[in-house]
Amino acid sequence: MIADNLRERLVRIKLFIVDNDGVLTDGRIVYGDYGDEIKFFDIQDGMGLVLLKKAGIHTALISGRKCRVTSRRAKDMHISQVHQNVRDKKAVFEKLCSRYRLKPEEVLYIGDDLIDLPPMIRCGFAVAVDNAVQEVKERAHYVTERRGGHGAVREVIDLLLKAQGKWDALVSGYL
């Protein structure tokens, strides 16, 4: 169950923004001999992001690092806006609000580290994954039970879609 004050925040959400490393992934980066990177993503997070698109909720990824595998995974998950190698996440957050003509309170942001604090402080529903640093958890409206890269994003998506009354219609398409 989610508290009424959090449900009220979730009902307004029209844009879902995620960090990548430590949120969509488990935070590990494996370097190969040929300069390639390997990251670990959760398949259920990906399905959740596809469900968001079906529900008419915009999605974006803002990452402090740039990686080809991140671009590929974002495409697979139908994430509309992908911003990598970002040092000022607040500036990108503001641009996304402007692009979609949204107020900050209509945006959900999921982060795990200090670089995520500026958009988290500004957004309407700030989420910290279970493995986030303490400063991020302290400023979150919600802290997931699951760790980043292990279904934390899906946990939040399910919560959001249920709060907005969109879950049953989406699930019925699979029954």
CSV table of N, CA and C in Angstrom, one decimal:
chain,number,residue,atom,x,y,z
A,1,MET,N,0.8,-1.2,0.0
A,1,MET,CA,0.0,0.0,0.0
A,1,MET,C,0.9,1.2,0.0
A,2,ILE,N,0.4,2.3,-0.7
A,2,ILE,CA,1.1,3.5,-0.7
A,2,ILE,C,0.3,4.6,0.0
A,3,ALA,N,1.0,5.5,0.7
A,3,ALA,CA,0.3,6.5,1.4
A,3,ALA,C,-0.5,7.5,0.5
A,4,ASP,N,-1.6,8.0,0.9
A,4,ASP,CA,-2.4,8.9,0.1
A,4,ASP,C,-1.6,10.1,-0.5
A,5,ASN,N,-0.7,10.7,0.4
A,5,ASN,CA,0.0,11.9,-0.1
A,5,ASN,C,1.0,11.5,-1.3
A,6,LEU,N,1.5,10.2,-1.3
A,6,LEU,CA,2.3,9.8,-2.4
A,6,LEU,C,1.5,9.4,-3.6
A,7,ARG,N,0.3,8.9,-3.4
A,7,ARG,CA,-0.6,8.5,-4.5
A,7,ARG,C,-1.0,9.8,-5.2
A,8,GLU,N,-1.2,10.9,-4.5
A,8,GLU,CA,-1.6,12.2,-5.1
A,8,GLU,C,-0.5,12.7,-6.0
A,9,ARG,N,0.8,12.5,-5.6
A,9,ARG,CA,1.9,12.9,-6.4
A,9,ARG,C,2.0,12.0,-7.6
A,10,LEU,N,1.8,10.7,-7.5
A,10,LEU,CA,1.9,9.8,-8.6
A,10,LEU,C,0.8,10.0,-9.7
A,11,VAL,N,-0.3,10.4,-9.3
A,11,VAL,CA,-1.4,10.6,-10.2
A,11,VAL,C,-1.1,11.7,-11.2
A,12,ARG,N,-0.2,12.7,-10.8
A,12,ARG,CA,0.1,13.8,-11.7
A,12,ARG,C,1.2,13.5,-12.7
A,13,ILE,N,1.9,12.4,-12.5
A,13,ILE,CA,3.1,12.1,-13.3
A,13,ILE,C,2.8,11.9,-14.8
A,14,LYS,N,3.6,12.6,-15.7
A,14,LYS,CA,3.5,12.5,-17.1
A,14,LYS,C,4.8,12.2,-17.8
A,15,LEU,N,5.9,12.3,-17.0
A,15,LEU,CA,7.2,12.1,-17.5
A,15,LEU,C,8.0,11.3,-16.5
A,16,PHE,N,8.6,10.2,-16.9
A,16,PHE,CA,9.3,9.2,-16.1
A,16,PHE,C,10.8,9.2,-16.5
A,17,ILE,N,11.6,9.7,-15.6
A,17,ILE,CA,13.1,9.9,-15.9
A,17,ILE,C,13.9,8.9,-15.0
A,18,VAL,N,14.8,8.2,-15.7
A,18,VAL,CA,15.7,7.3,-14.9
A,18,VAL,C,17.1,7.7,-15.2
A,19,ASP,N,17.9,7.4,-14.2
A,19,ASP,CA,19.4,7.4,-14.3
A,19,ASP,C,19.7,6.0,-14.8
A,20,ASN,N,20.9,5.8,-15.3
A,20,ASN,CA,21.2,4.5,-15.9
A,20,ASN,C,22.1,3.6,-14.9
A,21,ASP,N,23.3,3.9,-14.7
A,21,ASP,CA,24.2,3.1,-13.9
A,21,ASP,C,23.8,3.2,-12.4
A,22,GLY,N,23.5,2.0,-11.9
A,22,GLY,CA,23.1,1.9,-10.5
A,22,GLY,C,21.6,1.9,-10.3
A,23,VAL,N,20.8,2.3,-11.4
A,23,VAL,CA,19.4,2.3,-11.4
A,23,VAL,C,18.8,1.3,-12.4
A,24,LEU,N,19.1,1.5,-13.7
A,24,LEU,CA,18.7,0.5,-14.7
A,24,LEU,C,19.7,-0.7,-14.7
A,25,THR,N,20.9,-0.4,-14.2
A,25,THR,CA,21.9,-1.5,-14.1
A,25,THR,C,22.2,-1.7,-12.6
A,26,ASP,N,22.9,-2.7,-12.4
A,26,ASP,CA,23.3,-3.0,-11.0
A,26,ASP,C,24.5,-2.2,-10.5
A,27,GLY,N,25.0,-1.3,-11.4
A,27,GLY,CA,26.1,-0.4,-11.0
A,27,GLY,C,27.5,-1.0,-11.4
A,28,ARG,N,27.5,-2.2,-11.8
A,28,ARG,CA,28.8,-2.8,-12.2
A,28,ARG,C,29.1,-2.5,-13.7
A,29,ILE,N,30.4,-2.3,-14.0
A,29,ILE,CA,30.8,-2.1,-15.4
A,29,ILE,C,32.0,-3.0,-15.6
A,30,VAL,N,31.8,-3.9,-16.6
A,30,VAL,CA,32.9,-4.8,-16.9
A,30,VAL,C,33.5,-4.4,-18.2
A,31,TYR,N,34.8,-4.2,-18.2
A,31,TYR,CA,35.6,-3.8,-19.4
A,31,TYR,C,36.2,-5.0,-20.1
A,32,GLY,N,35.9,-5.1,-21.4
A,32,GLY,CA,36.5,-6.2,-22.1
A,32,GLY,C,37.9,-5.8,-22.7
A,33,ASP,N,38.6,-6.8,-23.2
A,33,ASP,CA,39.9,-6.6,-23.8
A,33,ASP,C,39.9,-5.6,-25.0
A,34,TYR,N,38.8,-5.5,-25.6
A,34,TYR,CA,38.7,-4.6,-26.8
A,34,TYR,C,38.1,-3.3,-26.6
A,35,GLY,N,38.0,-2.9,-25.3
A,35,GLY,CA,37.4,-1.6,-25.0
A,35,GLY,C,35.9,-1.6,-24.9
A,36,ASP,N,35.3,-2.8,-25.0
A,36,ASP,CA,33.8,-2.8,-24.9
A,36,ASP,C,33.4,-2.9,-23.4
A,37,GLU,N,32.2,-2.5,-23.1
A,37,GLU,CA,31.7,-2.5,-21.8
A,37,GLU,C,30.5,-3.5,-21.7
A,38,ILE,N,30.4,-4.1,-20.6
A,38,ILE,CA,29.3,-5.0,-20.3
A,38,ILE,C,28.6,-4.5,-19.1
A,39,LYS,N,27.3,-4.3,-19.2
A,39,LYS,CA,26.4,-3.9,-18.1
A,39,LYS,C,25.3,-4.9,-17.9
A,40,PHE,N,24.8,-4.9,-16.7
A,40,PHE,CA,23.7,-5.9,-16.3
A,40,PHE,C,22.4,-5.1,-16.1
A,41,PHE,N,21.4,-5.4,-17.0
A,41,PHE,CA,20.1,-4.8,-16.9
A,41,PHE,C,19.1,-5.9,-16.5
A,42,ASP,N,17.9,-5.4,-15.9
A,42,ASP,CA,16.9,-6.3,-15.5
A,42,ASP,C,15.8,-6.3,-16.6
A,43,ILE,N,15.4,-7.5,-17.0
A,43,ILE,CA,14.4,-7.6,-18.1
A,43,ILE,C,13.1,-7.1,-17.7
A,44,GLN,N,12.7,-7.2,-16.5
A,44,GLN,CA,11.4,-6.7,-16.0
A,44,GLN,C,11.3,-5.2,-16.0
A,45,ASP,N,12.4,-4.6,-15.7
A,45,ASP,CA,12.5,-3.1,-15.8
A,45,ASP,C,12.2,-2.7,-17.3
A,46,GLY,N,12.7,-3.4,-18.2
A,46,GLY,CA,12.5,-3.1,-19.6
A,46,GLY,C,11.0,-3.2,-20.0
A,47,MET,N,10.4,-4.3,-19.6
A,47,MET,CA,9.0,-4.5,-19.8
A,47,MET,C,8.2,-3.4,-19.2
A,48,GLY,N,8.5,-3.0,-18.0
A,48,GLY,CA,7.8,-1.9,-17.4
A,48,GLY,C,7.9,-0.6,-18.2
A,49,LEU,N,9.1,-0.3,-18.8
A,49,LEU,CA,9.2,0.9,-19.6
A,49,LEU,C,8.4,0.8,-20.8
A,50,VAL,N,8.3,-0.4,-21.4
A,50,VAL,CA,7.4,-0.6,-22.6
A,50,VAL,C,5.9,-0.3,-22.2
A,51,LEU,N,5.6,-0.8,-21.0
A,51,LEU,CA,4.2,-0.5,-20.5
A,51,LEU,C,3.9,1.0,-20.3
A,52,LEU,N,4.9,1.7,-19.8
A,52,LEU,CA,4.8,3.2,-19.7
A,52,LEU,C,4.4,3.8,-21.0
A,53,LYS,N,5.1,3.4,-22.1
A,53,LYS,CA,4.9,4.0,-23.4
A,53,LYS,C,3.4,3.7,-23.8
A,54,LYS,N,3.0,2.4,-23.6
A,54,LYS,CA,1.6,2.0,-23.9
A,54,LYS,C,0.6,2.9,-23.1
A,55,ALA,N,1.0,3.3,-21.9
A,55,ALA,CA,0.1,4.0,-21.0
A,55,ALA,C,0.1,5.5,-21.4
A,56,GLY,N,1.0,5.9,-22.3
A,56,GLY,CA,1.0,7.3,-22.7
A,56,GLY,C,1.9,8.2,-21.8
A,57,ILE,N,2.8,7.6,-21.1
A,57,ILE,CA,3.7,8.3,-20.2
A,57,ILE,C,5.0,8.5,-20.9
A,58,HIS,N,5.5,9.7,-21.0
A,58,HIS,CA,6.8,9.9,-21.6
A,58,HIS,C,7.9,9.3,-20.8
A,59,THR,N,9.0,8.9,-21.4
A,59,THR,CA,10.2,8.3,-20.7
A,59,THR,C,11.5,9.0,-21.2
A,60,ALA,N,12.4,9.1,-20.2
A,60,ALA,CA,13.7,9.7,-20.6
A,60,ALA,C,14.8,9.0,-19.7
A,61,LEU,N,16.0,9.0,-20.2
A,61,LEU,CA,17.1,8.5,-19.5
A,61,LEU,C,18.2,9.6,-19.5
A,62,ILE,N,18.7,9.9,-18.3
A,62,ILE,CA,19.8,10.9,-18.1
A,62,ILE,C,20.9,10.2,-17.4
A,63,SER,N,22.1,10.1,-18.1
A,63,SER,CA,23.2,9.4,-17.6
A,63,SER,C,24.5,10.2,-17.6
A,64,GLY,N,25.2,10.1,-16.5
A,64,GLY,CA,26.5,10.9,-16.4
A,64,GLY,C,27.6,10.3,-17.3
A,65,ARG,N,27.4,9.0,-17.8
A,65,ARG,CA,28.4,8.4,-18.6
A,65,ARG,C,27.8,8.1,-20.0
A,66,LYS,N,28.7,7.9,-21.0
A,66,LYS,CA,28.2,7.6,-22.3
A,66,LYS,C,28.7,6.2,-22.7
A,67,CYS,N,27.8,5.4,-23.2
A,67,CYS,CA,28.1,4.0,-23.5
A,67,CYS,C,27.1,3.5,-24.6
A,68,ARG,N,27.7,2.8,-25.6
A,68,ARG,CA,26.9,2.3,-26.7
A,68,ARG,C,25.8,1.3,-26.2
A,69,VAL,N,26.2,0.5,-25.2
A,69,VAL,CA,25.2,-0.5,-24.7
A,69,VAL,C,24.0,0.2,-24.1
A,70,THR,N,24.2,1.3,-23.5
A,70,THR,CA,23.1,2.1,-22.9
A,70,THR,C,22.2,2.6,-24.0
A,71,SER,N,22.7,3.1,-25.1
A,71,SER,CA,21.9,3.5,-26.2
A,71,SER,C,21.1,2.3,-26.8
A,72,ARG,N,21.7,1.2,-26.9
A,72,ARG,CA,21.1,0.0,-27.4
A,72,ARG,C,19.9,-0.4,-26.5
A,73,ARG,N,20.2,-0.5,-25.2
A,73,ARG,CA,19.2,-0.9,-24.3
A,73,ARG,C,18.0,0.1,-24.2
A,74,ALA,N,18.3,1.4,-24.2
A,74,ALA,CA,17.3,2.4,-24.2
A,74,ALA,C,16.4,2.2,-25.4
A,75,LYS,N,17.0,1.9,-26.6
A,75,LYS,CA,16.1,1.7,-27.8
A,75,LYS,C,15.2,0.5,-27.6
A,76,ASP,N,15.8,-0.6,-27.1
A,76,ASP,CA,15.0,-1.8,-26.8
A,76,ASP,C,13.8,-1.5,-25.9
A,77,MET,N,14.0,-0.6,-25.0
A,77,MET,CA,13.0,-0.3,-24.0
A,77,MET,C,12.0,0.8,-24.4
A,78,HIS,N,12.2,1.3,-25.6
A,78,HIS,CA,11.4,2.4,-26.2
A,78,HIS,C,11.5,3.7,-25.3
A,79,ILE,N,12.6,4.0,-24.8
A,79,ILE,CA,12.8,5.2,-24.1
A,79,ILE,C,12.9,6.4,-25.1
A,80,SER,N,12.0,7.4,-25.0
A,80,SER,CA,11.9,8.4,-26.0
A,80,SER,C,13.1,9.3,-26.0
A,81,GLN,N,13.6,9.7,-24.9
A,81,GLN,CA,14.7,10.7,-24.8
A,81,GLN,C,15.9,10.1,-24.1
A,82,VAL,N,17.1,10.1,-24.7
A,82,VAL,CA,18.3,9.5,-24.1
A,82,VAL,C,19.3,10.6,-24.1
A,83,HIS,N,19.8,10.9,-22.9
A,83,HIS,CA,20.8,12.0,-22.7
A,83,HIS,C,22.0,11.3,-21.9
A,84,GLN,N,23.1,11.2,-22.6
A,84,GLN,CA,24.3,10.6,-22.0
A,84,GLN,C,25.5,11.6,-21.9
A,85,ASN,N,26.4,11.3,-21.0
A,85,ASN,CA,27.6,12.1,-20.8
A,85,ASN,C,27.2,13.5,-20.2
A,86,VAL,N,26.2,13.5,-19.3
A,86,VAL,CA,25.6,14.7,-18.8
A,86,VAL,C,26.2,15.0,-17.4
A,87,ARG,N,26.7,16.2,-17.3
A,87,ARG,CA,27.3,16.6,-16.0
A,87,ARG,C,26.2,17.4,-15.2
A,88,ASP,N,25.4,18.1,-15.9
A,88,ASP,CA,24.4,19.0,-15.3
A,88,ASP,C,23.0,18.4,-15.5
A,89,LYS,N,22.6,17.4,-14.7
A,89,LYS,CA,21.3,16.8,-14.9
A,89,LYS,C,20.1,17.7,-14.6
A,90,LYS,N,20.3,18.7,-13.8
A,90,LYS,CA,19.2,19.7,-13.6
A,90,LYS,C,18.9,20.4,-14.9
A,91,ALA,N,19.9,20.8,-15.7
A,91,ALA,CA,19.7,21.5,-17.0
A,91,ALA,C,18.9,20.6,-17.9
A,92,VAL,N,19.3,19.3,-18.0
A,92,VAL,CA,18.5,18.4,-18.9
A,92,VAL,C,17.1,18.2,-18.4
A,93,PHE,N,16.9,18.1,-17.1
A,93,PHE,CA,15.6,18.0,-16.5
A,93,PHE,C,14.7,19.2,-16.9
A,94,GLU,N,15.3,20.4,-16.8
A,94,GLU,CA,14.6,21.6,-17.2
A,94,GLU,C,14.2,21.6,-18.7
A,95,LYS,N,15.1,21.1,-19.6
A,95,LYS,CA,14.9,21.0,-21.0
A,95,LYS,C,13.8,20.0,-21.3
A,96,LEU,N,13.7,18.9,-20.6
A,96,LEU,CA,12.7,17.9,-20.8
A,96,LEU,C,11.3,18.5,-20.4
A,97,CYS,N,11.3,19.2,-19.3
A,97,CYS,CA,10.0,19.8,-18.8
A,97,CYS,C,9.5,20.8,-19.9
A,98,SER,N,10.5,21.6,-20.4
A,98,SER,CA,10.1,22.5,-21.5
A,98,SER,C,9.6,21.8,-22.7
A,99,ARG,N,10.4,20.8,-23.1
A,99,ARG,CA,10.0,20.0,-24.4
A,99,ARG,C,8.6,19.5,-24.3
A,100,TYR,N,8.2,18.9,-23.2
A,100,TYR,CA,6.9,18.3,-23.0
A,100,TYR,C,5.9,19.2,-22.4
A,101,ARG,N,6.3,20.5,-22.2
A,101,ARG,CA,5.4,21.5,-21.6
A,101,ARG,C,4.8,21.0,-20.2
A,102,LEU,N,5.7,20.6,-19.4
A,102,LEU,CA,5.3,20.0,-18.1
A,102,LEU,C,5.8,20.9,-16.9
A,103,LYS,N,5.1,20.8,-15.8
A,103,LYS,CA,5.6,21.4,-14.6
A,103,LYS,C,6.5,20.4,-13.9
A,104,PRO,N,7.5,20.8,-13.1
A,104,PRO,CA,8.3,19.8,-12.4
A,104,PRO,C,7.5,18.8,-11.6
A,105,GLU,N,6.4,19.2,-11.0
A,105,GLU,CA,5.6,18.3,-10.2
A,105,GLU,C,5.0,17.2,-11.0
A,106,GLU,N,5.0,17.3,-12.4
A,106,GLU,CA,4.5,16.2,-13.2
A,106,GLU,C,5.6,15.2,-13.7
A,107,VAL,N,6.7,15.3,-13.0
A,107,VAL,CA,7.9,14.5,-13.4
A,107,VAL,C,8.3,13.6,-12.2
A,108,LEU,N,8.6,12.3,-12.6
A,108,LEU,CA,9.1,11.4,-11.6
A,108,LEU,C,10.6,11.1,-12.0
A,109,TYR,N,11.5,11.1,-11.0
A,109,TYR,CA,12.9,10.9,-11.3
A,109,TYR,C,13.4,9.8,-10.4
A,110,ILE,N,14.2,8.8,-10.9
A,110,ILE,CA,14.8,7.8,-10.1
A,110,ILE,C,16.3,7.9,-10.2
A,111,GLY,N,16.9,8.0,-9.0
A,111,GLY,CA,18.4,8.1,-9.0
A,111,GLY,C,19.0,7.3,-7.9
A,112,ASP,N,20.4,7.3,-7.9
A,112,ASP,CA,21.1,6.5,-6.8
A,112,ASP,C,22.3,7.2,-6.3
A,113,ASP,N,22.7,8.4,-6.9
A,113,ASP,CA,24.0,9.0,-6.4
A,113,ASP,C,23.8,10.5,-6.4
A,114,LEU,N,24.9,11.1,-5.9
A,114,LEU,CA,24.8,12.6,-5.7
A,114,LEU,C,24.5,13.4,-7.0
A,115,ILE,N,25.0,13.0,-8.1
A,115,ILE,CA,24.7,13.7,-9.4
A,115,ILE,C,23.2,13.7,-9.7
A,116,ASP,N,22.4,12.8,-9.1
A,116,ASP,CA,21.0,12.8,-9.3
A,116,ASP,C,20.2,13.7,-8.4
A,117,LEU,N,20.8,14.3,-7.4
A,117,LEU,CA,20.1,15.2,-6.4
A,117,LEU,C,19.4,16.4,-7.1
A,118,PRO,N,20.1,17.1,-7.9
A,118,PRO,CA,19.4,18.3,-8.5
A,118,PRO,C,18.0,18.1,-9.1
A,119,PRO,N,17.9,17.1,-10.0
A,119,PRO,CA,16.6,16.8,-10.5
A,119,PRO,C,15.6,16.2,-9.5
A,120,MET,N,16.2,15.4,-8.6
A,120,MET,CA,15.3,14.8,-7.6
A,120,MET,C,14.7,15.9,-6.7
A,121,ILE,N,15.4,16.9,-6.3
A,121,ILE,CA,14.9,17.9,-5.5
A,121,ILE,C,13.9,18.7,-6.2
A,122,ARG,N,13.9,18.8,-7.5
A,122,ARG,CA,13.0,19.6,-8.3
A,122,ARG,C,11.7,18.9,-8.7
A,123,CYS,N,11.8,17.6,-8.8
A,123,CYS,CA,10.7,16.8,-9.4
A,123,CYS,C,9.5,16.6,-8.4
A,124,GLY,N,8.4,16.1,-9.0
A,124,GLY,CA,7.2,15.9,-8.2
A,124,GLY,C,7.2,14.6,-7.4
A,125,PHE,N,8.0,13.6,-7.9
A,125,PHE,CA,8.1,12.3,-7.2
A,125,PHE,C,9.5,11.8,-7.4
A,126,ALA,N,10.3,12.0,-6.3
A,126,ALA,CA,11.7,11.5,-6.3
A,126,ALA,C,11.8,10.1,-5.7
A,127,VAL,N,12.5,9.3,-6.4
A,127,VAL,CA,12.7,7.9,-6.0
A,127,VAL,C,14.2,7.6,-5.9
A,128,ALA,N,14.5,6.9,-4.8
A,128,ALA,CA,15.9,6.4,-4.6
A,128,ALA,C,15.8,4.9,-4.6
A,129,VAL,N,16.7,4.2,-5.4
A,129,VAL,CA,16.8,2.8,-5.3
A,129,VAL,C,17.4,2.4,-4.0
A,130,ASP,N,17.1,1.1,-3.6
A,130,ASP,CA,17.6,0.6,-2.4
A,130,ASP,C,19.1,0.7,-2.2
A,131,ASN,N,19.9,0.7,-3.3
A,131,ASN,CA,21.3,0.7,-3.2
A,131,ASN,C,21.8,2.2,-3.3
A,132,ALA,N,21.0,3.2,-3.3
A,132,ALA,CA,21.4,4.6,-3.4
A,132,ALA,C,22.2,5.0,-2.2
A,133,VAL,N,23.0,6.1,-2.4
A,133,VAL,CA,23.7,6.6,-1.2
A,133,VAL,C,22.7,7.3,-0.3
A,134,GLN,N,23.1,7.5,0.9
A,134,GLN,CA,22.2,7.9,2.0
A,134,GLN,C,21.6,9.3,1.7
A,135,GLU,N,22.4,10.2,1.1
A,135,GLU,CA,21.9,11.6,0.8
A,135,GLU,C,20.8,11.5,-0.2
A,136,VAL,N,20.8,10.6,-1.1
A,136,VAL,CA,19.8,10.5,-2.1
A,136,VAL,C,18.5,9.9,-1.4
A,137,LYS,N,18.7,8.9,-0.6
A,137,LYS,CA,17.6,8.3,0.1
A,137,LYS,C,16.9,9.3,1.0
A,138,GLU,N,17.6,10.1,1.6
A,138,GLU,CA,17.0,11.1,2.6
A,138,GLU,C,16.2,12.1,1.8
A,139,ARG,N,16.4,12.4,0.6
A,139,ARG,CA,15.7,13.4,-0.2
A,139,ARG,C,14.6,12.8,-1.1
A,140,ALA,N,14.4,11.5,-1.0
A,140,ALA,CA,13.4,10.8,-1.9
A,140,ALA,C,12.1,10.7,-1.2
A,141,HIS,N,11.0,10.8,-2.1
A,141,HIS,CA,9.7,10.6,-1.6
A,141,HIS,C,9.4,9.1,-1.3
A,142,TYR,N,10.2,8.3,-2.1
A,142,TYR,CA,10.0,6.8,-2.0
A,142,TYR,C,11.4,6.1,-2.2
A,143,VAL,N,11.6,5.1,-1.4
A,143,VAL,CA,12.9,4.3,-1.6
A,143,VAL,C,12.4,2.9,-1.9
A,144,THR,N,12.9,2.4,-3.0
A,144,THR,CA,12.5,1.1,-3.5
A,144,THR,C,12.9,-0.1,-2.5
A,145,GLU,N,12.2,-1.2,-2.6
A,145,GLU,CA,12.6,-2.4,-1.9
A,145,GLU,C,13.7,-3.1,-2.7
A,146,ARG,N,13.6,-3.0,-4.0
A,146,ARG,CA,14.6,-3.7,-4.8
A,146,ARG,C,15.8,-2.8,-5.1
A,147,ARG,N,16.9,-3.4,-5.5
A,147,ARG,CA,18.1,-2.7,-5.8
A,147,ARG,C,18.1,-2.3,-7.3
A,148,GLY,N,18.9,-1.3,-7.7
A,148,GLY,CA,19.0,-0.9,-9.1
A,148,GLY,C,19.6,-2.1,-9.9
A,149,GLY,N,19.0,-2.3,-11.1
A,149,GLY,CA,19.4,-3.4,-11.9
A,149,GLY,C,18.8,-4.7,-11.5
A,150,HIS,N,17.9,-4.7,-10.5
A,150,HIS,CA,17.3,-5.9,-10.0
A,150,HIS,C,15.8,-5.7,-9.8
A,151,GLY,N,15.2,-4.9,-10.7
A,151,GLY,CA,13.7,-4.7,-10.6
A,151,GLY,C,13.2,-3.5,-9.9
A,152,ALA,N,14.1,-2.6,-9.5
A,152,ALA,CA,13.7,-1.4,-8.8
A,152,ALA,C,12.8,-0.5,-9.7
A,153,VAL,N,13.2,-0.4,-10.9
A,153,VAL,CA,12.5,0.5,-11.8
A,153,VAL,C,11.1,-0.1,-12.1
A,154,ARG,N,11.0,-1.4,-12.3
A,154,ARG,CA,9.7,-2.0,-12.5
A,154,ARG,C,8.8,-1.8,-11.2
A,155,GLU,N,9.4,-1.9,-10.1
A,155,GLU,CA,8.7,-1.7,-8.8
A,155,GLU,C,8.0,-0.3,-8.9
A,156,VAL,N,8.7,0.7,-9.3
A,156,VAL,CA,8.1,2.0,-9.3
A,156,VAL,C,7.1,2.2,-10.4
A,157,ILE,N,7.4,1.6,-11.6
A,157,ILE,CA,6.4,1.6,-12.7
A,157,ILE,C,5.1,1.0,-12.3
A,158,ASP,N,5.2,-0.2,-11.7
A,158,ASP,CA,3.9,-0.8,-11.3
A,158,ASP,C,3.1,0.0,-10.3
A,159,LEU,N,3.9,0.7,-9.4
A,159,LEU,CA,3.3,1.6,-8.4
A,159,LEU,C,2.6,2.7,-9.1
A,160,LEU,N,3.3,3.3,-10.1
A,160,LEU,CA,2.8,4.5,-10.8
A,160,LEU,C,1.5,4.1,-11.6
A,161,LEU,N,1.6,3.0,-12.4
A,161,LEU,CA,0.5,2.6,-13.2
A,161,LEU,C,-0.8,2.2,-12.4
A,162,LYS,N,-0.5,1.6,-11.3
A,162,LYS,CA,-1.7,1.3,-10.4
A,162,LYS,C,-2.3,2.5,-9.8
A,163,ALA,N,-1.4,3.5,-9.3
A,163,ALA,CA,-1.9,4.7,-8.8
A,163,ALA,C,-2.7,5.5,-9.8
A,164,GLN,N,-2.3,5.5,-11.0
A,164,GLN,CA,-3.0,6.2,-12.1
A,164,GLN,C,-4.2,5.4,-12.7
A,165,GLY,N,-4.5,4.2,-12.2
A,165,GLY,CA,-5.6,3.4,-12.6
A,165,GLY,C,-5.4,2.9,-14.0
A,166,LYS,N,-4.2,2.7,-14.5
A,166,LYS,CA,-3.9,2.2,-15.8
A,166,LYS,C,-3.5,0.7,-15.8
A,167,TRP,N,-3.2,0.2,-14.7
A,167,TRP,CA,-2.6,-1.1,-14.6
A,167,TRP,C,-3.5,-2.2,-15.2
A,168,ASP,N,-4.8,-2.3,-14.8
A,168,ASP,CA,-5.7,-3.4,-15.2
A,168,ASP,C,-5.9,-3.4,-16.7
A,169,ALA,N,-6.0,-2.3,-17.3
A,169,ALA,CA,-6.2,-2.2,-18.8
A,169,ALA,C,-4.9,-2.7,-19.5
A,170,LEU,N,-3.8,-2.4,-19.0
A,170,LEU,CA,-2.5,-2.8,-19.6
A,170,LEU,C,-2.3,-4.4,-19.4
A,171,VAL,N,-2.6,-4.9,-18.2
A,171,VAL,CA,-2.5,-6.3,-17.9
A,171,VAL,C,-3.5,-7.1,-18.7
A,172,SER,N,-4.7,-6.6,-18.9
A,172,SER,CA,-5.7,-7.3,-19.6
A,172,SER,C,-5.3,-7.6,-21.1
A,173,GLY,N,-4.4,-6.8,-21.6
A,173,GLY,CA,-3.9,-7.1,-23.0
A,173,GLY,C,-3.0,-8.3,-23.1
A,174,TYR,N,-2.6,-8.8,-21.9
A,174,TYR,CA,-1.8,-10.0,-21.9
A,174,TYR,C,-2.5,-11.3,-21.5
A,175,LEU,N,-3.8,-11.1,-21.1
A,175,LEU,CA,-4.6,-12.3,-20.6
A,175,LEU,C,-5.3,-12.9,-21.7
